C-alpha positions as a Markdown table, in Angstrom:
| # | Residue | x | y | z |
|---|---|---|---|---|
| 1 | Unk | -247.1 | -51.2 | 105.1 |
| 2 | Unk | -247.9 | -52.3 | 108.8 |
| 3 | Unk | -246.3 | -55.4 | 108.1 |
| 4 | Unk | -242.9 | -53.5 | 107.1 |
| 5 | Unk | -243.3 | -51.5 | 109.9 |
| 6 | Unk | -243.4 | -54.2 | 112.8 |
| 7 | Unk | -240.5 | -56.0 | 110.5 |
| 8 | Unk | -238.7 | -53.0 | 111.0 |
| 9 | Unk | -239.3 | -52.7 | 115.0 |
| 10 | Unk | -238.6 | -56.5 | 115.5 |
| 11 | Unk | -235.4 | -55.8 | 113.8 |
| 12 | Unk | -234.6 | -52.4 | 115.7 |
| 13 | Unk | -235.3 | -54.4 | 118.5 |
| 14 | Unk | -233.1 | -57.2 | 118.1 |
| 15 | Unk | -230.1 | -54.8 | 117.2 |
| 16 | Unk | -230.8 | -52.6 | 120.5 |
| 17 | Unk | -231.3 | -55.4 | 123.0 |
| 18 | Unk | -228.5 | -57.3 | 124.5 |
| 19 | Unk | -227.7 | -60.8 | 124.8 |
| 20 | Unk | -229.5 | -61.8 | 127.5 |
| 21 | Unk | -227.4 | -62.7 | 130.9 |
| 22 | Unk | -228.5 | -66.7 | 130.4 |
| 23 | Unk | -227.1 | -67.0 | 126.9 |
| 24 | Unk | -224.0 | -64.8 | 127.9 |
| 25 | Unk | -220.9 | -67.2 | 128.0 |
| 26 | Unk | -219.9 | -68.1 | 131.0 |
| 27 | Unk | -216.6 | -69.7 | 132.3 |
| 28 | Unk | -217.2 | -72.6 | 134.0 |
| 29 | Unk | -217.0 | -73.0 | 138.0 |
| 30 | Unk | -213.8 | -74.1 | 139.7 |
| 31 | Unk | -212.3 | -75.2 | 143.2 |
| 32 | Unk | -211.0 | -72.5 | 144.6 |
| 33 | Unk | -213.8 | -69.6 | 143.1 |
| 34 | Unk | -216.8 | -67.7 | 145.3 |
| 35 | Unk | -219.9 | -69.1 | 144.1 |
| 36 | Unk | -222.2 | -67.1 | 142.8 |
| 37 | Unk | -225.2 | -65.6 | 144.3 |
| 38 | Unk | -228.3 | -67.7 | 143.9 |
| 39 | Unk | -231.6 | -67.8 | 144.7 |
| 40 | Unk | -234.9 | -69.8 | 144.0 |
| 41 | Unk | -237.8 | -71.2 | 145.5 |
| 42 | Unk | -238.2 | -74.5 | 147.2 |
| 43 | Unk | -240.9 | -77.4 | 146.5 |
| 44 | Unk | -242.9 | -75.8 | 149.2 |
| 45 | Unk | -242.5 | -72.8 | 148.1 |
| 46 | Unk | -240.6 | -70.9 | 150.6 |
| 47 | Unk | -238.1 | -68.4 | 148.8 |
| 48 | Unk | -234.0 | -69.8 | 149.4 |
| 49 | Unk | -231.2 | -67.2 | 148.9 |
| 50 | Unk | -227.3 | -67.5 | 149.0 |
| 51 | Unk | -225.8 | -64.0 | 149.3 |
| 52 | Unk | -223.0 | -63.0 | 150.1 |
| 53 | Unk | -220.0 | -65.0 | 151.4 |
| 54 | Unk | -220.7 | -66.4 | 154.6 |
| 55 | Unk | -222.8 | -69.3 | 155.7 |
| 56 | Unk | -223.2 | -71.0 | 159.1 |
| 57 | Unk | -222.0 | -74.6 | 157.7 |
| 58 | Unk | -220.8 | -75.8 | 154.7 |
| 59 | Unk | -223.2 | -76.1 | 151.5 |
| 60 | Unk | -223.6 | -79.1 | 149.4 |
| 61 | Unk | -225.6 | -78.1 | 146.0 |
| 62 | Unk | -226.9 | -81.5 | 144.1 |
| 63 | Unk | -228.1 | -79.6 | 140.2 |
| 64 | Unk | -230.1 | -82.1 | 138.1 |
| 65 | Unk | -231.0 | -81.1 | 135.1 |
| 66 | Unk | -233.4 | -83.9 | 134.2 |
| 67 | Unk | -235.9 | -86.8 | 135.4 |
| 68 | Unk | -232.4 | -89.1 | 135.1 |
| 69 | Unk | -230.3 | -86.6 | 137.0 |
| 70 | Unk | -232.4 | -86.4 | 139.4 |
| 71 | Unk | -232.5 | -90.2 | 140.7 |
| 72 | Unk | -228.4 | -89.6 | 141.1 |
| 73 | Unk | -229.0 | -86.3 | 142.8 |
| 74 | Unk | -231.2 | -88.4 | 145.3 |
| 75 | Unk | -228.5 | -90.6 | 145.7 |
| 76 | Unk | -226.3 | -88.2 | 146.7 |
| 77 | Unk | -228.5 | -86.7 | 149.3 |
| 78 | Unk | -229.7 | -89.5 | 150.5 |
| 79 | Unk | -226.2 | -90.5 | 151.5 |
| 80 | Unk | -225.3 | -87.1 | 152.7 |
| 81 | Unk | -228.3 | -87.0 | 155.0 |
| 82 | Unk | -227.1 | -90.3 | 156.7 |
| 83 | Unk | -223.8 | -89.4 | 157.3 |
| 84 | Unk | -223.9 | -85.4 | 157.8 |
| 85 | Unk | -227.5 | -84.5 | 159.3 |
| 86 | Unk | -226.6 | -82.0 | 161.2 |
| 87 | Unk | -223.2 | -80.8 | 160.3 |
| 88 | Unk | -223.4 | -79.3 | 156.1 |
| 89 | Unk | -226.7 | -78.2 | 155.1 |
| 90 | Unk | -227.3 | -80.5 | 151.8 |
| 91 | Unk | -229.6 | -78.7 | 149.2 |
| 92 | Unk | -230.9 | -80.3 | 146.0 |
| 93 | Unk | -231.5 | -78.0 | 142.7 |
| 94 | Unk | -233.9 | -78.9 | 140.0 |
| 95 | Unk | -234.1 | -76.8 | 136.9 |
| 96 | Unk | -237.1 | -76.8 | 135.3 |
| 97 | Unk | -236.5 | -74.2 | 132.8 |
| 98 | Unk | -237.3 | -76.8 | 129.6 |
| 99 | Unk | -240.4 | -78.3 | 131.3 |
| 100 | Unk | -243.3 | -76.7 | 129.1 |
| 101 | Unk | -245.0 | -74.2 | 132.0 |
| 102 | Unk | -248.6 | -76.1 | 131.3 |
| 103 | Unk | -246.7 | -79.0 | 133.1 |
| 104 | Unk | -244.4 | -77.1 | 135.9 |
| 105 | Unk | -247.2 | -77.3 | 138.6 |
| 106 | Unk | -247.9 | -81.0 | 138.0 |
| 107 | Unk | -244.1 | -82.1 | 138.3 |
| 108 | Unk | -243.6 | -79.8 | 141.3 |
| 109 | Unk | -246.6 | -81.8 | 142.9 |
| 110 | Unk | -245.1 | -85.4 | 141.5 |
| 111 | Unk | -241.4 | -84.5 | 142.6 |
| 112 | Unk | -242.7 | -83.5 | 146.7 |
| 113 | Unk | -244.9 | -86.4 | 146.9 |
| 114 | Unk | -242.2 | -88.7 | 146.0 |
| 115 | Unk | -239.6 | -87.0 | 148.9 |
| 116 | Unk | -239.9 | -86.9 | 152.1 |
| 117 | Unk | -241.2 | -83.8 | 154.4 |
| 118 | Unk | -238.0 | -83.6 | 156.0 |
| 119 | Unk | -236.0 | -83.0 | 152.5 |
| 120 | Unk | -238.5 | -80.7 | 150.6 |
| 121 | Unk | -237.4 | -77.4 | 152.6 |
| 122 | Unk | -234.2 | -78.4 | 151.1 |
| 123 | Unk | -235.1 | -79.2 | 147.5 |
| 124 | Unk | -235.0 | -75.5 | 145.3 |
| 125 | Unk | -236.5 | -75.3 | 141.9 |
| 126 | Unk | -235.3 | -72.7 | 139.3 |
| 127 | Unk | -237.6 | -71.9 | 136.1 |
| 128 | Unk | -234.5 | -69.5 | 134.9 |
| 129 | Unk | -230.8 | -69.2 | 134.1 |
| 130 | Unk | -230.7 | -73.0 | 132.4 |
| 131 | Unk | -228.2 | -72.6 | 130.1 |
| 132 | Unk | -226.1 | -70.4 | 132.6 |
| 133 | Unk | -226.0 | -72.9 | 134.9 |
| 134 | Unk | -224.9 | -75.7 | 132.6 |
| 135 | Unk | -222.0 | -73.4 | 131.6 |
| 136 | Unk | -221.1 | -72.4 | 135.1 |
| 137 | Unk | -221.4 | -76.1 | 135.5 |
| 138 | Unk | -220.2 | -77.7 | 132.9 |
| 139 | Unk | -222.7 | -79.6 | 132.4 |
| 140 | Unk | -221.9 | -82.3 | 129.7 |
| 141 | Unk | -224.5 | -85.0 | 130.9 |
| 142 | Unk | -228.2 | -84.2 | 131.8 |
| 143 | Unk | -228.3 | -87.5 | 132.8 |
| 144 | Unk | -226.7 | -87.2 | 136.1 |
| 145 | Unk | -226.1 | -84.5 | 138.9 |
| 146 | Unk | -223.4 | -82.2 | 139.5 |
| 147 | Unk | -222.3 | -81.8 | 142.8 |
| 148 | Unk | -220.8 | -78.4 | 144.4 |
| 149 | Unk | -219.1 | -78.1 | 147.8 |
| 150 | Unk | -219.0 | -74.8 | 149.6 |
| 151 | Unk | -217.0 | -74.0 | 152.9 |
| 152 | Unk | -218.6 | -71.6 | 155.3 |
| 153 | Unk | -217.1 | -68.5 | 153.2 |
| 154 | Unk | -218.7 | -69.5 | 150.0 |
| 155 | Unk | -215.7 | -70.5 | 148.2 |
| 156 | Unk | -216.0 | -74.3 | 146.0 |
| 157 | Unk | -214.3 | -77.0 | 147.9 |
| 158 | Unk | -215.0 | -79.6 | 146.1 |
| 159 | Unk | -216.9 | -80.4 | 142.3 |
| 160 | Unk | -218.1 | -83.6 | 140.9 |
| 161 | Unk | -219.5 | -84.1 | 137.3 |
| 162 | Unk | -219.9 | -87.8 | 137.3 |
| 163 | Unk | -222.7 | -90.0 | 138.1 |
| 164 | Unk | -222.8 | -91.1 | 141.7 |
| 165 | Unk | -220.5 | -93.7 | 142.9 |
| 166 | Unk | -219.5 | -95.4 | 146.4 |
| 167 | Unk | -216.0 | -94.1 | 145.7 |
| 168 | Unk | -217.0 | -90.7 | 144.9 |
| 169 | Unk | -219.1 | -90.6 | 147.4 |
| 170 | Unk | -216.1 | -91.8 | 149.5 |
| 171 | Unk | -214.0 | -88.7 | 148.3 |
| 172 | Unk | -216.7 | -86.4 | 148.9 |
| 173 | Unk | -217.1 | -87.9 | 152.2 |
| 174 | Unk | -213.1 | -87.0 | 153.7 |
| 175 | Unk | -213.1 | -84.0 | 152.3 |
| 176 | Unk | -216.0 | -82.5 | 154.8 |
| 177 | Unk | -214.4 | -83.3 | 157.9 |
| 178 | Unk | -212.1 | -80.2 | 156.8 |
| 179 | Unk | -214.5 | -78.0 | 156.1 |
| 180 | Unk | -216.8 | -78.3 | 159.3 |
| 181 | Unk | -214.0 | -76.8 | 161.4 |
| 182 | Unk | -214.9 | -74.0 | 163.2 |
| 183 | Unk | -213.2 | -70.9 | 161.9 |
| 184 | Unk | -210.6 | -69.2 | 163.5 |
C-alpha cells in the first residue's frame, strides 16, 4: 500500500511540475541579440551580475565547458589581456555543473592556484543552467571555448565556436576597436 501510494505522488508530481527552465529549449545566441542576464560567482567568491543592458566597456565572455575547453579559453584571455587591459573587461566562465559536488571545492582550489591573482576576479563559475547554456551557445565541442562579444548596450558583436587560432584571434582583435567608441 505505501509503496502504491508514493508511486502514485512521484507520478502526480511529475505530471504537475514543469520542465525545468535548464532543459527548456532554447534557440541559440546570435550577433545582433541582447544577451541574457547572467550571474554567478567568481573563483574568489565574490558574486558577478550582468543585468540589464548597459555596461561601461565592452564584455568578452570565454564559456568552457571542460578541463580541455578551458586551456583554449586561457588562450583567449591571455591574448585579450595583452592587447586590451584596460579597454573591454575580458571574463572567463567555467561551468561546473557535471563536476560531482564531492569534487567542486577541490577544482575551484586547483583552477585559482593555477591563474593568476590579477585574472581570478574575472574568472565566474556556474554550478547551474549547463545544458541551457550549451543551447544558447551552441555548444557542439566541450573541447574548446566559446567566445561572446558584447558592446556597451549588451547586444552580441561578435561569436566564435572554434578552437583558438592566431587568425581568429586576428578577427576578434579588429572588431574591438569599433566597439570601444564612446557612445554618442
Amino acid at each position: 500500500r505505501f509503496s502504491i501510494s508514493v508511486a502514485l505522488a512521484i507520478g502526480l508530481l511529475a505530471s504537475a511540475v514543469p520542465v525545468s527552465f535548464a532543459q527548456s529549449v532554447t534557440a541559440p545566441l546570435r550577433v545582433g541579440a541582447v544577451f541574457p542576464e547572467y550571474s554567478g560567482r567568481t573563483v574568489t567568491d565574490r558574486p558577478f551580475s550582468l543585468r540589464g543592458s548597459s555596461t561601461d566597456k565592452p564584455m568578452v565572455l570565454v564559456f568552457s565547458f571542460s578541463r580541455t575547453a578551458g586551456k583554449d579559453a586561457r588562450l583567449w584571455n591571455e591574448h585579450l589581456a595583452k592587447d586590451f587591459p584596460t579597454t573591454i573587461s575580458a571574463y572567463g566562465v567555467i561551468q561546473l555543473e557535471s563536476a560531482p559536488k564531492i569534487f567542486r571545492r577541490l577544482a575551484i582550489s586547483g583552477i585559482k592556484s593555477s591563474m593568476p591573482v590579477s585574472v581570478q576576479d574575472r574568472t565566474i563559475v556556474l554550478y547551474r543552467d549547463q545544458q541551457l547554456w550549451k543551447q544558447r551557445l551552441a555548444v557542439k565541442d566541450e573541447g574548446r571555448a566559446y567566445v561572446v562579444v558584447l558592446d556597451r548596450s549588451g547586444i552580441i558583436r561578435w561569436m566564435n565556436s572554434g578552437a583558438f587560432s592566431e587568425v581568429t584571434y586576428g578577427r576578434l582583435k579588429s572588431a574591438l576597436p569599433a566597439l570601444q567608441q564612446p557612445r554618442p
